[in-house]
Tab-separated table of C-alpha atoms in Angstrom:
chain	number	residue	atom	x	y	z
A	139	MET	CA	30.661	3.623	-15.781
A	140	GLU	CA	28.500	3.395	-18.938
A	141	ILE	CA	29.984	4.203	-22.370
A	142	GLY	CA	27.269	6.836	-22.922
A	143	PHE	CA	28.285	8.570	-19.694
A	144	ILE	CA	31.981	8.511	-20.680
A	145	ILE	CA	31.242	9.957	-24.154
A	146	THR	CA	29.000	12.686	-22.685
A	147	ILE	CA	31.636	13.779	-20.143
A	148	PHE	CA	34.373	13.708	-22.819
A	149	LEU	CA	32.337	15.891	-25.213
A	150	ILE	CA	31.528	18.383	-22.452
A	151	GLY	CA	35.265	18.587	-21.655
A	152	PHE	CA	36.259	18.868	-25.328
A	153	ILE	CA	33.799	21.644	-26.223
A	154	GLY	CA	34.502	23.628	-23.062
A	155	SER	CA	38.279	23.314	-23.426
A	156	TYR	CA	38.266	24.321	-27.107
A	157	ILE	CA	36.371	27.509	-26.227
A	158	SER	CA	38.673	27.912	-23.216
A	159	GLY	CA	41.805	27.941	-25.382
A	160	MET	CA	40.230	30.274	-27.945
A	161	LEU	CA	38.878	32.872	-25.501
A	162	GLY	CA	41.477	32.754	-22.711
A	163	ILE	CA	39.178	31.366	-20.040
A	164	GLY	CA	39.519	28.203	-17.982
A	165	GLY	CA	36.225	26.948	-19.369
A	166	SER	CA	34.351	26.491	-16.077
A	167	ILE	CA	31.779	29.074	-17.091
A	168	ILE	CA	30.752	26.672	-19.868
A	169	LYS	CA	31.448	23.317	-18.257
A	170	TYR	CA	29.901	24.091	-14.855
A	171	PRO	CA	26.307	24.375	-16.206
A	172	MET	CA	26.942	21.638	-18.828
A	173	LEU	CA	28.055	19.133	-16.163
A	174	LEU	CA	25.173	20.157	-13.923
A	175	TYR	CA	22.375	19.916	-16.507
A	176	ILE	CA	23.379	17.743	-19.514
A	177	PRO	CA	23.933	14.254	-17.936
A	178	PRO	CA	20.412	14.191	-16.372
A	179	LEU	CA	18.890	15.188	-19.755
A	180	PHE	CA	20.169	11.881	-21.185
A	181	GLY	CA	19.017	9.885	-18.185
A	182	LEU	CA	22.557	9.667	-16.785
A	183	ALA	CA	23.684	10.139	-13.199
A	184	ALA	CA	23.459	13.740	-12.011
A	185	PHE	CA	26.373	15.481	-10.259
A	186	SER	CA	25.898	17.641	-7.180
A	187	ALA	CA	27.109	21.262	-7.215
A	188	HIS	CA	30.034	20.222	-4.969
A	189	GLU	CA	31.046	17.416	-7.368
A	190	VAL	CA	30.755	19.699	-10.426
A	191	SER	CA	32.907	22.401	-8.816
A	192	GLY	CA	35.526	19.761	-7.901
A	193	ILE	CA	35.645	18.255	-11.412
A	194	SER	CA	35.787	21.787	-12.916
A	195	ALA	CA	38.727	22.795	-10.735
A	196	VAL	CA	40.855	19.806	-11.801
A	197	GLN	CA	39.893	20.112	-15.474
A	198	VAL	CA	40.694	23.839	-15.636
A	199	PHE	CA	44.195	23.119	-14.300
A	200	PHE	CA	44.971	20.962	-17.353
A	201	ALA	CA	43.003	22.994	-19.928
A	202	THR	CA	45.005	26.140	-19.151
A	203	ILE	CA	48.351	24.293	-19.436
A	204	GLY	CA	47.469	23.432	-23.044
A	205	GLY	CA	46.354	26.975	-23.833
A	206	VAL	CA	49.451	28.654	-22.370
A	207	TRP	CA	51.724	26.269	-24.277
A	208	ALA	CA	50.054	27.262	-27.549
A	209	TYR	CA	50.492	31.004	-26.757
A	210	ARG	CA	54.102	30.736	-25.487
A	211	LYS	CA	55.532	32.481	-28.601
A	212	GLY	CA	54.700	35.882	-30.081
A	213	GLY	CA	54.993	38.159	-27.029
A	214	TYR	CA	51.405	37.581	-25.898
A	215	LEU	CA	52.306	36.523	-22.331
A	216	ASN	CA	52.849	39.596	-20.084
A	217	LYS	CA	55.094	38.215	-17.317
A	218	THR	CA	54.640	41.214	-14.960
A	219	LEU	CA	50.865	41.035	-15.235
A	220	ILE	CA	50.935	37.251	-14.728
A	221	GLY	CA	53.188	37.637	-11.660
A	222	TYR	CA	51.065	40.239	-9.844
A	223	MET	CA	47.645	38.823	-10.669
A	224	GLY	CA	48.729	35.172	-10.503
A	225	GLY	CA	50.188	35.425	-6.997
A	226	SER	CA	47.134	37.274	-5.649
A	227	ILE	CA	44.573	34.994	-7.247
A	228	LEU	CA	46.391	31.894	-5.941
A	229	ILE	CA	46.098	33.115	-2.338
A	230	GLY	CA	42.455	34.069	-2.856
A	231	SER	CA	41.536	30.782	-4.531
A	232	LEU	CA	43.146	28.747	-1.715
A	233	ILE	CA	40.981	30.609	0.807
A	234	GLY	CA	37.858	30.140	-1.354
A	235	GLY	CA	38.605	26.479	-2.116
A	236	PHE	CA	38.881	25.512	1.549
A	237	GLY	CA	35.952	27.735	2.565
A	238	SER	CA	33.594	26.190	-0.003
A	239	LYS	CA	33.348	23.001	2.097
A	240	LEU	CA	31.346	24.992	4.646
A	241	MET	CA	28.824	26.279	2.071
A	242	THR	CA	25.507	24.819	0.891
A	243	GLU	CA	24.905	23.913	-2.782
A	244	GLY	CA	22.526	26.873	-3.031
A	245	GLY	CA	25.259	29.151	-1.673
A	246	ILE	CA	27.792	27.900	-4.246
A	247	ASN	CA	25.317	28.472	-7.107
A	248	LEU	CA	24.491	31.955	-5.787
A	249	ILE	CA	28.190	32.956	-5.730
A	250	TYR	CA	28.563	31.601	-9.268
A	251	GLY	CA	25.526	33.570	-10.457
A	252	ILE	CA	26.803	36.825	-8.946
A	253	LEU	CA	30.263	36.405	-10.530
A	254	ALA	CA	28.757	35.597	-13.947
A	255	LEU	CA	26.411	38.621	-13.780
A	256	ILE	CA	29.248	41.038	-12.921
A	257	ALA	CA	31.385	39.612	-15.728
A	258	ALA	CA	28.508	39.868	-18.239
A	259	VAL	CA	27.888	43.549	-17.434
A	260	MET	CA	31.605	44.373	-17.762
A	261	MET	CA	31.940	42.638	-21.146
A	262	PHE	CA	29.339	45.001	-22.665
A	263	ILE	CA	31.219	48.142	-21.590
A	264	PRO	CA	32.844	49.700	-24.723
A	265	LYS	CA	36.572	48.914	-25.040
A	266	LYS	CA	37.960	51.448	-27.526
A	267	GLY	CA	41.543	51.596	-28.749
A	268	ILE	CA	43.036	48.904	-26.493
A	269	ASP	CA	44.130	46.798	-29.458
A	270	ASP	CA	46.052	49.746	-30.941
A	271	ILE	CA	48.621	49.582	-28.101
A	272	PRO	CA	51.862	47.763	-29.107
A	273	LEU	CA	52.353	44.671	-26.923
A	274	ASP	CA	55.778	45.854	-25.701
A	275	GLN	CA	54.326	49.201	-24.513
A	276	VAL	CA	51.462	47.929	-22.358
A	277	LYS	CA	51.248	49.579	-18.892
A	278	PHE	CA	48.843	48.970	-15.995
A	279	ASN	CA	48.302	49.688	-12.267
A	280	LYS	CA	50.090	46.750	-10.595
A	281	TRP	CA	48.459	47.028	-7.145
A	282	LEU	CA	44.960	47.485	-8.565
A	283	ALA	CA	45.572	44.378	-10.680
A	284	ALA	CA	46.746	42.405	-7.616
A	285	THR	CA	43.796	43.525	-5.425
A	286	LEU	CA	41.159	42.686	-8.030
A	287	ALA	CA	42.794	39.295	-8.696
A	288	PHE	CA	42.686	38.464	-4.953
A	289	ILE	CA	38.943	39.208	-4.788
A	290	VAL	CA	38.298	37.155	-7.941
A	291	GLY	CA	40.386	34.328	-6.451
A	292	ILE	CA	38.189	33.995	-3.360
A	293	GLY	CA	34.996	33.796	-5.414
A	294	SER	CA	36.458	31.479	-8.028
A	295	GLY	CA	37.921	29.155	-5.393
A	296	ILE	CA	34.446	28.739	-3.909
A	297	VAL	CA	32.830	27.646	-7.208
A	298	GLY	CA	35.807	25.630	-8.499
A	299	ALA	CA	36.205	27.971	-11.464
A	300	ALA	CA	39.561	29.607	-12.032
A	301	GLY	CA	37.948	33.029	-12.434
A	302	ALA	CA	39.090	33.832	-15.976
A	303	PHE	CA	35.565	34.759	-17.024
A	304	LEU	CA	35.927	37.649	-14.538
A	305	LEU	CA	39.634	38.258	-15.113
A	306	VAL	CA	39.184	38.813	-18.854
A	307	PRO	CA	36.673	41.698	-18.519
A	308	ILE	CA	38.769	43.211	-15.682
A	309	MET	CA	41.909	43.118	-17.855
A	310	LEU	CA	40.084	44.526	-20.886
A	311	VAL	CA	37.906	47.186	-19.184
A	312	VAL	CA	39.795	48.233	-16.020
A	313	LEU	CA	43.469	47.551	-16.821
A	314	LYS	CA	43.194	48.301	-20.602
A	315	ILE	CA	45.192	45.238	-21.746
A	316	PRO	CA	45.012	44.413	-25.515
A	317	THR	CA	42.683	41.508	-26.366
A	318	ARG	CA	45.192	38.864	-27.472
A	319	MET	CA	47.554	39.657	-24.570
A	320	THR	CA	44.541	39.439	-22.240
A	321	ILE	CA	43.593	36.017	-23.626
A	322	ALA	CA	47.125	34.576	-23.380
A	323	SER	CA	47.982	36.108	-19.979
A	324	SER	CA	44.615	35.210	-18.451
A	325	LEU	CA	45.214	31.552	-19.360
A	326	ALA	CA	48.524	31.676	-17.447
A	327	ILE	CA	46.915	33.464	-14.471
A	328	THR	CA	44.022	31.002	-14.561
A	329	PHE	CA	46.501	28.115	-14.457
A	330	ILE	CA	48.048	29.577	-11.271
A	331	SER	CA	44.579	30.185	-9.800
A	332	SER	CA	43.474	26.634	-10.554
A	333	ILE	CA	46.333	25.290	-8.401
A	334	GLY	CA	44.716	26.832	-5.313
A	335	ALA	CA	41.177	25.759	-6.245
A	336	THR	CA	42.315	22.209	-7.119
A	337	VAL	CA	44.278	21.730	-3.877
A	338	GLY	CA	41.309	23.049	-1.879
A	339	LYS	CA	38.825	20.706	-3.590
A	340	LEU	CA	41.122	17.630	-3.432
A	341	THR	CA	41.991	18.006	0.237
A	342	THR	CA	38.329	18.450	1.211
A	343	GLY	CA	37.191	15.381	-0.783
A	344	GLN	CA	35.114	17.216	-3.398
A	345	VAL	CA	36.620	15.580	-6.531
A	346	GLU	CA	35.138	12.647	-8.496
A	347	PHE	CA	38.296	11.098	-9.969
A	348	LEU	CA	37.056	9.143	-13.010
A	349	PRO	CA	34.927	11.959	-14.544
A	350	SER	CA	37.820	14.347	-13.797
A	351	LEU	CA	40.266	12.070	-15.664
A	352	ILE	CA	37.977	11.955	-18.737
A	353	MET	CA	37.693	15.779	-18.688
A	354	VAL	CA	41.480	16.141	-18.366
A	355	VAL	CA	42.117	13.981	-21.459
A	356	ALA	CA	39.575	16.051	-23.435
A	357	SER	CA	41.200	19.282	-22.190
A	358	LEU	CA	44.736	18.368	-23.242
A	359	ILE	CA	43.501	17.623	-26.777
A	360	ALA	CA	41.045	20.516	-27.266
A	361	SER	CA	42.627	23.506	-25.465
A	362	PRO	CA	45.696	23.892	-27.760
A	363	LEU	CA	43.413	23.540	-30.810
A	364	GLY	CA	41.235	26.357	-29.469
A	365	ALA	CA	44.267	28.577	-28.811
A	366	ILE	CA	45.479	28.117	-32.398
A	367	ALA	CA	42.020	29.098	-33.656
A	368	GLY	CA	41.938	32.122	-31.311
A	369	LYS	CA	45.106	33.577	-32.848
A	370	LYS	CA	43.386	33.719	-36.244
A	371	VAL	CA	39.996	35.141	-35.227
A	372	ASN	CA	39.310	38.931	-35.239
A	373	THR	CA	39.615	40.374	-31.692
A	374	LYS	CA	36.183	42.053	-31.857
A	375	ILE	CA	34.582	38.702	-32.668
A	376	LEU	CA	36.429	37.090	-29.729
A	377	GLN	CA	35.091	39.801	-27.373
A	378	VAL	CA	31.500	39.417	-28.635
A	379	VAL	CA	31.565	35.597	-28.361
A	380	LEU	CA	32.895	35.770	-24.803
A	381	ALA	CA	30.345	38.448	-23.824
A	382	LEU	CA	27.410	36.384	-25.160
A	383	LEU	CA	28.741	33.210	-23.528
A	384	ILE	CA	29.021	34.849	-20.103
A	385	LEU	CA	25.597	36.509	-20.481
A	386	ALA	CA	23.872	33.227	-21.434
A	387	THR	CA	25.435	31.420	-18.472
A	388	ALA	CA	24.477	34.217	-16.067
A	389	ILE	CA	20.845	34.105	-17.256
A	390	LYS	CA	20.650	30.308	-16.921
A	391	ILE	CA	22.148	30.241	-13.419
A	392	TRP	CA	19.857	33.055	-12.190
A	393	MET	CA	16.769	31.388	-13.679
A	394	ASP	CA	17.569	28.326	-11.552
A	395	ILE	CA	18.351	30.347	-8.423
A	396	LEU	CA	15.127	32.366	-8.673
């Protein structure tokens, strides 16, 4: 493996994981298109959609560990929310992870494009007053949360993403969870989800081990740094950055599909 290839993969993992820790997402929404398109731009070996989804699944598993560890203090982790949504998304992602082996590369990209488009639309829905709710008084519909997480899990298991780019808008818009609690809890839920996606990809032989290892090292360094930065940034800015990120990815994926 060339040194240029190693550096490129490491930087993709570092940038994606830093944003992951800051915004409460697993980072696949950034790293999926970066892994797909950046290596060929530099004349390096191109990954297939199956390989990219496999590498993403493993990397997200480690990126979210770092993020959750950084958010473990301060009351940001809602254990009830994590329990209901985490359990449901794990089951869904296991189903999606195993099922993805039967899909074409075009089918995987189409699923990814649909998920990104839904998430982008939801992020631009006004979210008024949610950050005025004290963290110890947050309430939500448990069974609605579990059902939505299960659906997200199936889709995210297919593309090797952990689904946080969809979970975050659902938690903000539908469940009315405050922004910082959403970011911290979604990292924990995404970690649980990534277990299912990772097992599915590993057991069906869709993981390139050396690129995955490089991404994991980058994740463990960058994700906690991003989480520390996220605690200091204004919540409105965090929402806008995430919305623009999801929108840009959705546009890029759909341009390629169409």
